Short mmCIF file of C-alpha atoms in Angstrom, two decimals:
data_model
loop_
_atom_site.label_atom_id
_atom_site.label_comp_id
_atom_site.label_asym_id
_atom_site.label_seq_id
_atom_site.Cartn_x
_atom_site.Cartn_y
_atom_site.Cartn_z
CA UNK G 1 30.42 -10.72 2.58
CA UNK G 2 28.58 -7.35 2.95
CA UNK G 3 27.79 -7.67 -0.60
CA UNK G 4 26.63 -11.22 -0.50
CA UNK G 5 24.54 -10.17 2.66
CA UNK G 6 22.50 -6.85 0.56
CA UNK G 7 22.07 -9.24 -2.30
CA UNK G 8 20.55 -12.06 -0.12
CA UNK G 9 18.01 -9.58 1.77
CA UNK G 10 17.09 -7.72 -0.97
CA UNK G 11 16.03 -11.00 -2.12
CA UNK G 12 14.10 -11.48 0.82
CA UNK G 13 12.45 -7.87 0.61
CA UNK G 14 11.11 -8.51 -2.85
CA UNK G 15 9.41 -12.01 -1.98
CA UNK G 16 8.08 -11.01 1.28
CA UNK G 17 6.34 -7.69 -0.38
CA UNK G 18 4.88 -9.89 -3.13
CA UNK G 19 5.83 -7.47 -5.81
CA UNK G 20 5.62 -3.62 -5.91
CA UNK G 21 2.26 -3.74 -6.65
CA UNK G 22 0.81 -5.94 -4.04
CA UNK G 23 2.24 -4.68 -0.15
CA UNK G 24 4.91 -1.98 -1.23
CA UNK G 25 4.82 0.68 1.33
CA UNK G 26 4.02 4.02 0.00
CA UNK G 27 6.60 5.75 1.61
CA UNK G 28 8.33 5.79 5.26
CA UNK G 29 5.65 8.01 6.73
CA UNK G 30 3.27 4.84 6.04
CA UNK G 31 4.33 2.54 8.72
CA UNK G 32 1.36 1.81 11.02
CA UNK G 33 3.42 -0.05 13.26
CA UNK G 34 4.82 -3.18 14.59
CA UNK G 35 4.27 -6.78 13.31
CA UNK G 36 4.36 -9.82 15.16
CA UNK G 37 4.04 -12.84 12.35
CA UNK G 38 0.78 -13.29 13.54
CA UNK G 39 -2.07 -14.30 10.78
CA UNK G 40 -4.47 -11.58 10.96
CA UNK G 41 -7.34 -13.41 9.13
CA UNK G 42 -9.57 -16.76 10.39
CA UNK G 43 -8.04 -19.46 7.80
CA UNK G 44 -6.84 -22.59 6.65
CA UNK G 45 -2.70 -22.69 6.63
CA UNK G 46 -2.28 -24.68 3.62
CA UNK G 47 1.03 -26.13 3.81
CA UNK G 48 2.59 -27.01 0.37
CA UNK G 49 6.27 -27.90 1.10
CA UNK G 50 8.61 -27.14 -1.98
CA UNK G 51 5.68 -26.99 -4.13
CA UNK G 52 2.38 -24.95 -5.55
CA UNK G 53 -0.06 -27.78 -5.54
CA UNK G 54 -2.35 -25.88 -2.87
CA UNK G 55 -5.40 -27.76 -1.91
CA UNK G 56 -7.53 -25.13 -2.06
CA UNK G 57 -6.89 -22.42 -4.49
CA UNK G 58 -10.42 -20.72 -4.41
CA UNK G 59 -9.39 -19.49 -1.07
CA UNK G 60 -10.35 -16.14 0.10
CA UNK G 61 -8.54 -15.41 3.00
CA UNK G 62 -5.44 -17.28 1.24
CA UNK G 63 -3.13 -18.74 3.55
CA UNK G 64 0.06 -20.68 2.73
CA UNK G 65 2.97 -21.70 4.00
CA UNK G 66 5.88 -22.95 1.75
CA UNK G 67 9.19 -25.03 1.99
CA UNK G 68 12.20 -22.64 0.80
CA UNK G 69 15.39 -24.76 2.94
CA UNK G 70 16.42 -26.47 -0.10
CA UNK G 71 18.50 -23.55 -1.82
CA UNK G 72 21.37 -25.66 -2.30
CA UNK G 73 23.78 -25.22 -5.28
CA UNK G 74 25.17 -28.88 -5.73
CA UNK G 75 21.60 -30.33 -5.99
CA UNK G 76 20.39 -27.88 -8.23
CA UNK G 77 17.76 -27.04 -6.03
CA UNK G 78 18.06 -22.75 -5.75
CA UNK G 79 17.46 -23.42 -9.35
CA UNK G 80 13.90 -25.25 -8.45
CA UNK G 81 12.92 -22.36 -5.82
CA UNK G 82 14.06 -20.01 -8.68
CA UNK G 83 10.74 -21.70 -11.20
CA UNK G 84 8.60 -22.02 -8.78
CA UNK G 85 8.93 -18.43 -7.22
CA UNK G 86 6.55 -17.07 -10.19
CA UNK G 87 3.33 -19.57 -9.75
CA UNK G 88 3.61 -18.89 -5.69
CA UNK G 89 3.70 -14.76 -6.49
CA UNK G 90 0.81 -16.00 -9.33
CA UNK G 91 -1.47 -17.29 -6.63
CA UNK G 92 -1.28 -14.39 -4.46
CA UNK G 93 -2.22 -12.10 -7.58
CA UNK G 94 -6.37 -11.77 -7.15
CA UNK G 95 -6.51 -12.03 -3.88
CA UNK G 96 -8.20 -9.92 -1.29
CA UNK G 97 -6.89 -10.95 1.70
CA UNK G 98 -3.45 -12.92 1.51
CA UNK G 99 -1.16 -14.44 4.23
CA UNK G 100 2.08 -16.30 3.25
CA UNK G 101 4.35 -17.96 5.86
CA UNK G 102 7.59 -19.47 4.68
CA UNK G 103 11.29 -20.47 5.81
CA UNK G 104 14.23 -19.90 3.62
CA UNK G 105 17.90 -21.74 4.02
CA UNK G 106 20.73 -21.40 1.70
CA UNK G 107 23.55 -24.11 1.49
CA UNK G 108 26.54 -25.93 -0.79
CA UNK G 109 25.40 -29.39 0.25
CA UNK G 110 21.64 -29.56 1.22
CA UNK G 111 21.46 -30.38 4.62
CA UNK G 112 25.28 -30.08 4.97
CA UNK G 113 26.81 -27.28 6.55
CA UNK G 114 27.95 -24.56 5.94
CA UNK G 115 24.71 -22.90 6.00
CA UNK G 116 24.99 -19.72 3.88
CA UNK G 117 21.63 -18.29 4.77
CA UNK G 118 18.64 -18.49 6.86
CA UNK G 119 15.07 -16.88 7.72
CA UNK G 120 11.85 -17.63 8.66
CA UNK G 121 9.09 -14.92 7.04
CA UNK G 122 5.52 -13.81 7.38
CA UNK G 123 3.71 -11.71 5.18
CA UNK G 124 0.21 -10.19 4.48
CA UNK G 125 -2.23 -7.94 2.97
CA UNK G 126 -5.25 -6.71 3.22
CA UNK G 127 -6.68 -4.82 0.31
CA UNK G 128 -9.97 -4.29 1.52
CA UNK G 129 -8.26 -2.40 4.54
CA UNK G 130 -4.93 -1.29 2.16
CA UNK G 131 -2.67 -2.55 4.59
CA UNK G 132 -0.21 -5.29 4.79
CA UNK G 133 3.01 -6.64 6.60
CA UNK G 134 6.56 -8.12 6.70
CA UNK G 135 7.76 -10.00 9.49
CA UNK G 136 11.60 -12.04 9.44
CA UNK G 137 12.33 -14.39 12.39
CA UNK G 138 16.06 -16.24 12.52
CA UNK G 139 17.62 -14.13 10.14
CA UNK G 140 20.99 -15.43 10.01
CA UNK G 141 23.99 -15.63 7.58
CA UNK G 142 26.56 -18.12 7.51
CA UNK G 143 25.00 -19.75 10.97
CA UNK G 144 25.55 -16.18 12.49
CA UNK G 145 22.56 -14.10 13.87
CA UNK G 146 22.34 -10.73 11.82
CA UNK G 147 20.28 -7.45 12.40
CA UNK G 148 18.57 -6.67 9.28
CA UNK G 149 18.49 -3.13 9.87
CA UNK G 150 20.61 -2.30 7.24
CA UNK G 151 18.59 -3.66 4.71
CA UNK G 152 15.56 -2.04 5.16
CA UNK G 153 13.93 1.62 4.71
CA UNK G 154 14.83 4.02 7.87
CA UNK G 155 11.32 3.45 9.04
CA UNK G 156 11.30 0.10 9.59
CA UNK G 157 14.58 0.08 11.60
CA UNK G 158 12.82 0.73 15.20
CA UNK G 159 10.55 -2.68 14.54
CA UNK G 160 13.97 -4.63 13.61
CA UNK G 161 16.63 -5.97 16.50
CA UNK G 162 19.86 -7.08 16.62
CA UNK G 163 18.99 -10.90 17.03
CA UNK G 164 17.70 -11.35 13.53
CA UNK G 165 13.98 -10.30 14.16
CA UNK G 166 11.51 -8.44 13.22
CA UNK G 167 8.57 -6.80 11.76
CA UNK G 168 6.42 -4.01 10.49
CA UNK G 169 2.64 -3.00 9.44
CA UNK G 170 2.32 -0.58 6.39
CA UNK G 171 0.17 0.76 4.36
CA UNK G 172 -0.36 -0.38 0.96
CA UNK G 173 1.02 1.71 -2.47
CA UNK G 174 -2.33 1.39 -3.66
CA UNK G 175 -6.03 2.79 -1.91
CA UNK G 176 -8.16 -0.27 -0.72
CA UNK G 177 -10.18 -2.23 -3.51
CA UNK G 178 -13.76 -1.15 -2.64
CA UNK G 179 -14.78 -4.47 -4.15
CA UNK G 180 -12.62 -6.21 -1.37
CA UNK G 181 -13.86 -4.02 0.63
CA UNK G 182 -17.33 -4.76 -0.15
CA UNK G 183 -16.35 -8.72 1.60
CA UNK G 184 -16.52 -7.20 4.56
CA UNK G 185 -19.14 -4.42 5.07
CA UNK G 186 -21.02 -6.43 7.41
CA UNK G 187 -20.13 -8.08 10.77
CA UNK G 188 -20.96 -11.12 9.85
CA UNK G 189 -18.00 -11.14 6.52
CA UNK G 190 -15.71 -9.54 9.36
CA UNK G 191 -16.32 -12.38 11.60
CA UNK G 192 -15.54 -14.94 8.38
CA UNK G 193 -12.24 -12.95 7.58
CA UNK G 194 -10.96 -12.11 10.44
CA UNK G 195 -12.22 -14.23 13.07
CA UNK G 196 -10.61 -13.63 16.65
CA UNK G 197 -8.42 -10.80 15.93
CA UNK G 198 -11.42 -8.02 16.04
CA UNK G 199 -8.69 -5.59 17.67
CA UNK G 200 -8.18 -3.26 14.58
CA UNK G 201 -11.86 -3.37 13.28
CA UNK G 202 -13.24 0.31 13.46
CA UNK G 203 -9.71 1.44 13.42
CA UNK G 204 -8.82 4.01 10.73
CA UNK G 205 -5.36 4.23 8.95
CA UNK G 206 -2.87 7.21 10.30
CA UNK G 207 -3.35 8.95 6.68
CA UNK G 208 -0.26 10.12 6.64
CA UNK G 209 2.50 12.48 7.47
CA UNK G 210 2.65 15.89 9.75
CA UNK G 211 2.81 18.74 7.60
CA UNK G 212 1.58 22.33 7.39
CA UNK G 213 -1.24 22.21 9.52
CA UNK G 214 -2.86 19.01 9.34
CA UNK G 215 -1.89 15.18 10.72
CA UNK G 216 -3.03 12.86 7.77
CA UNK G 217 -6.15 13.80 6.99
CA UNK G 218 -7.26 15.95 10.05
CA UNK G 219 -6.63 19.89 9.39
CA UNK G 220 -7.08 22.49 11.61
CA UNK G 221 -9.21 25.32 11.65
CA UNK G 222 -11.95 22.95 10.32
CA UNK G 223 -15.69 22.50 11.68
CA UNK G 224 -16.25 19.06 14.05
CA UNK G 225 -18.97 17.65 11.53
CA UNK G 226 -16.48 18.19 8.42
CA UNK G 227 -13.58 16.32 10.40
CA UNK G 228 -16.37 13.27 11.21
CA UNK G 229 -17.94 13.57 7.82
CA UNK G 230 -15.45 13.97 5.54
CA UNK G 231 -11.79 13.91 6.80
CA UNK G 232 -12.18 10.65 9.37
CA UNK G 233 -15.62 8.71 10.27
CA UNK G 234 -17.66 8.48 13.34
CA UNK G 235 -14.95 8.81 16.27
CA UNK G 236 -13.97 6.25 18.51
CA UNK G 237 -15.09 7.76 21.08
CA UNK G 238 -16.12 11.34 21.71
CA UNK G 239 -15.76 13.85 24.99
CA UNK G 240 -16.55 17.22 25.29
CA UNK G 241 -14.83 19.57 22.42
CA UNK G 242 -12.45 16.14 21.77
CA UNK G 243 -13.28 13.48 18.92
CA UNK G 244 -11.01 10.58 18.83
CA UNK G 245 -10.14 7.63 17.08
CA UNK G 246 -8.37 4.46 17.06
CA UNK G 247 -5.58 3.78 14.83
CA UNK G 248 -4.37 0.75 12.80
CA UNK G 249 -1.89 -0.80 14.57
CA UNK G 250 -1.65 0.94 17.88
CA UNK G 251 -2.51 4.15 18.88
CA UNK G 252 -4.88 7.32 18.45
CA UNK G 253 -5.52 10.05 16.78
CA UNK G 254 -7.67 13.20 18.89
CA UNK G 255 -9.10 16.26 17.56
CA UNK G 256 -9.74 18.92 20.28
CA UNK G 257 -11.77 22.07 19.13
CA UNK G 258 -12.09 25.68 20.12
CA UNK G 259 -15.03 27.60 21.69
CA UNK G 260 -15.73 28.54 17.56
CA UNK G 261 -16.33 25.17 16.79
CA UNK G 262 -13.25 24.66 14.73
CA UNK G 263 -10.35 22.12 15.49
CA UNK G 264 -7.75 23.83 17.71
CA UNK G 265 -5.23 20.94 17.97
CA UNK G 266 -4.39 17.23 16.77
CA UNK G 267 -2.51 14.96 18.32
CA UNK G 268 -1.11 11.48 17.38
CA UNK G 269 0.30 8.66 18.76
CA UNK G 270 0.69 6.49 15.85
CA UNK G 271 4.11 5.14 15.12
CA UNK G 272 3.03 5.82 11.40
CA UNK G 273 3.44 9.81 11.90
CA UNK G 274 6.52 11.27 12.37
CA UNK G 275 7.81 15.06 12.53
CA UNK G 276 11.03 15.57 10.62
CA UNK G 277 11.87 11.68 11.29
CA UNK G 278 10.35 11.54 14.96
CA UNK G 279 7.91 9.25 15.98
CA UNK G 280 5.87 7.70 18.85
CA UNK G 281 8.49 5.08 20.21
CA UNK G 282 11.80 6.71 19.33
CA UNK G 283 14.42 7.47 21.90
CA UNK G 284 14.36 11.02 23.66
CA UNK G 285 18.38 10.71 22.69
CA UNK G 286 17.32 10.64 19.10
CA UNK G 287 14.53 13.48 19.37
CA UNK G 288 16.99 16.03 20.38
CA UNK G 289 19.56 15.11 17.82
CA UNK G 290 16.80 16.24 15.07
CA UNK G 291 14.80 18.68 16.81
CA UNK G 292 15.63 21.82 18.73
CA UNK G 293 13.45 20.71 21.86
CA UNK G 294 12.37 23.26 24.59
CA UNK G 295 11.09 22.14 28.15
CA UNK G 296 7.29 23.16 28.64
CA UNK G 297 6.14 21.12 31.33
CA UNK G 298 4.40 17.57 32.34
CA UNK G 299 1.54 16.32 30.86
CA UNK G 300 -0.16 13.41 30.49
CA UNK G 301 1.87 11.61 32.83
CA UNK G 302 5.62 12.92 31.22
CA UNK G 303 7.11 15.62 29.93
CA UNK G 304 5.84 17.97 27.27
CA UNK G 305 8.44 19.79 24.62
CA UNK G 306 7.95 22.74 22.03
CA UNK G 307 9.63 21.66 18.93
CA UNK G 308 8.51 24.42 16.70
CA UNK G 309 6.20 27.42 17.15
CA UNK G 310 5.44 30.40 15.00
CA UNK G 311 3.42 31.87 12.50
CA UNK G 312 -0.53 29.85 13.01
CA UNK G 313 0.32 26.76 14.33
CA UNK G 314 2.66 25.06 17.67
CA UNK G 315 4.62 21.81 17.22
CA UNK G 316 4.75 19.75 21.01
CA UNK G 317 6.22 16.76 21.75
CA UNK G 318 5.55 14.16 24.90
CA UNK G 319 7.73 11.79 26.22
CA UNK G 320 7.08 8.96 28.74
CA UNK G 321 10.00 6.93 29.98
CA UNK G 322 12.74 8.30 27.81
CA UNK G 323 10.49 7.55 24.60
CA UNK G 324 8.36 9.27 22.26
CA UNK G 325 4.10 8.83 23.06
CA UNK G 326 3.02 11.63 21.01
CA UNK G 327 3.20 14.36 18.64
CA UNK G 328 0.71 17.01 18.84
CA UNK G 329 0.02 20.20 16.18
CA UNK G 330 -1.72 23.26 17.86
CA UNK G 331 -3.20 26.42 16.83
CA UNK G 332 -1.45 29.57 18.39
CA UNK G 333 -4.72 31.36 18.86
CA UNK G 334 -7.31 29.11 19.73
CA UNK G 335 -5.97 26.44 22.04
CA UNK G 336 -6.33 26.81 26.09
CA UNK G 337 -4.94 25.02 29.05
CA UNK G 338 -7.50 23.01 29.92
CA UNK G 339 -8.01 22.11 26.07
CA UNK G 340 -4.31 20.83 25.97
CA UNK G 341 -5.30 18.99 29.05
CA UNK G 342 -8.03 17.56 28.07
CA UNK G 343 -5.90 16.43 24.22
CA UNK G 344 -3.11 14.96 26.48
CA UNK G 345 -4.52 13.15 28.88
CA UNK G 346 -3.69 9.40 29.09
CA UNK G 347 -2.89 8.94 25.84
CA UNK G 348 -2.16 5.25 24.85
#
């Protein structure tokens, strides 16, 4: 059964990511966060049962939402889903923005049980943005609900549960199109793709992982015009000596610089940056069984941990109600109180 079960969801993983090349992740650092099966673009849900006939092809958002229940063996029909699976993967092909909704059963006998297998999916991406997402619903197998967790990459385990749900935001293998891009450089093309959901607009992808002395693209020891001008954009918002920005899928990113000018410490607390396989959201529990954490004291409204110090740069952690909020990278020399303070304080 375990067998039958990795076969089936591997199955699943390969339709719902549309191929490698169109909403692979890049790797587990590039989880932005979680997904809800919302469509994240203002369009038409054309609904094309078992079939490809779409009614409107030209579409730009593309939105579609197909039959899969009929994956029975006595009828033949896994062998129909089977030819039609390359003109629905076809259609998806030069689109910008993409959103496909669909619901999966498995049987002997269609509509007879036993049912073998079951899911309901949503999945999306956004090239002009290079982001997409994979949601499952129902998951079940043999009328039984089943955690997916197994099936998928270590990342994406926090964003599954045990009730056959679930669903995560990633970034896309591949940089965003500047010609999709170029769909939406105005607010008016925003407003036409994505409508009501204005929420991540502005935002800027995490960038990816912690490592020497830089979150994603912010370094330290760099000038506040270089960080705006060439490592992130015009800030979300600004303060004195801290820059910081929204992030795709929940969270921020801060910069906090010295009296020289320079950035003295980042901080994230994006679920798409993790230290050594810790993140914003994880369990305290699992923290300390990768990290070697050491009490500092409470800030911004829980308690702080140093994780890793030495040489130019400090590691800290912060927790809020036995979870995760941030991760933070400091310089030894140039970081004060009151600029830690000031980095720390109500983060989101």
């Amino acid at each position: 059964m375990l067998a039958i079960r990795s076969t089936i969801f591997g199955v699943f993983v390969a339709a719902s990511l549309l191929g490698a090349a169109s909403a692979q992740a890049q790797s587990p650092s590039s989880v932005v966060g979680p997904y809800d099966g919302q469509i994240p673009f203002r369009c038409e849900l054309q609904n094309v049962g078992t079939g490809t006939d779409f009614p409107h092809p030209e579409a730009d958002p593309f939105c579609v939402e197909f039959d899969k229940t009929s994956q029975n063996v006595t009828d033949f029909g896994i062998v129909d889903f089977t030819a039609q699976e390359p003109a629905r993967v076809a259609a998806a092909g030069n689109k910008c923005f993409y959103f496909q909704r669909d619901h999966w059963t498995g049987s002997i006998q269609q509509g007879q049980s036993p049912e073998i297998w079951h899911w309901d999916g949503d999945y999306w991406f956004d090239r002009a943005r290079g982001v997409g997402g994979v949601s499952v619903r129902n998951y079940r197998i043999g009328g039984q609900p089943q955690s997916a967790t197994p099936f998928v990459p270590e990342a994406y385990k926090p964003y599954f549960d045990e009730n056959g749900g679930g669903g995560v935001e990633v970034l896309l293998d591949s940089d965003p199109d500047p010609s999709c891009g170029a769909k939406v450089d105005t607010p008016e093309e925003r407003n036409e793709v994505y409508g009501d959901r204005p929420v991540e607009q502005g935002c800027i992808e995490p960038g990816g992982r912690i490592r020497g002395a830089a979150i994603g693209r912010a370094h330290l020891g760099t000038t506040r015009d270089w960080v705006r001008e060439h490592q992130l954009g015009p800030p979300t918002y600004a303060r004195h000596r801290l820059d910081a920005w929204c992030l795709v899928g929940k969270g921020e990113l801060r910069v906090a610089y010295g009296s020289n000018g320079r950035s003295a410490a980042i901080l994230t607390s994006g679920r798409g940056q993790s230290f050594h396989g810790v993140a914003r959201g994880d369990r305290l529990e699992r923290a300390r069984r990768r990290l070697r954490l050491e009490p500092v004291d409470r800030r911004g409204g829980g308690r702080s941990f140093l994780v890793q110090h030495g040489g130019k740069r400090r590691v800290y952690l912060g927790v809020r109600n036995g979870r995760v909020r941030w991760v933070a990278l400091l310089a030894t020399k140039r970081t004060t109180p009151a600029l830690v303070d000031a980095l720390t304080r109500r983060v989101p």
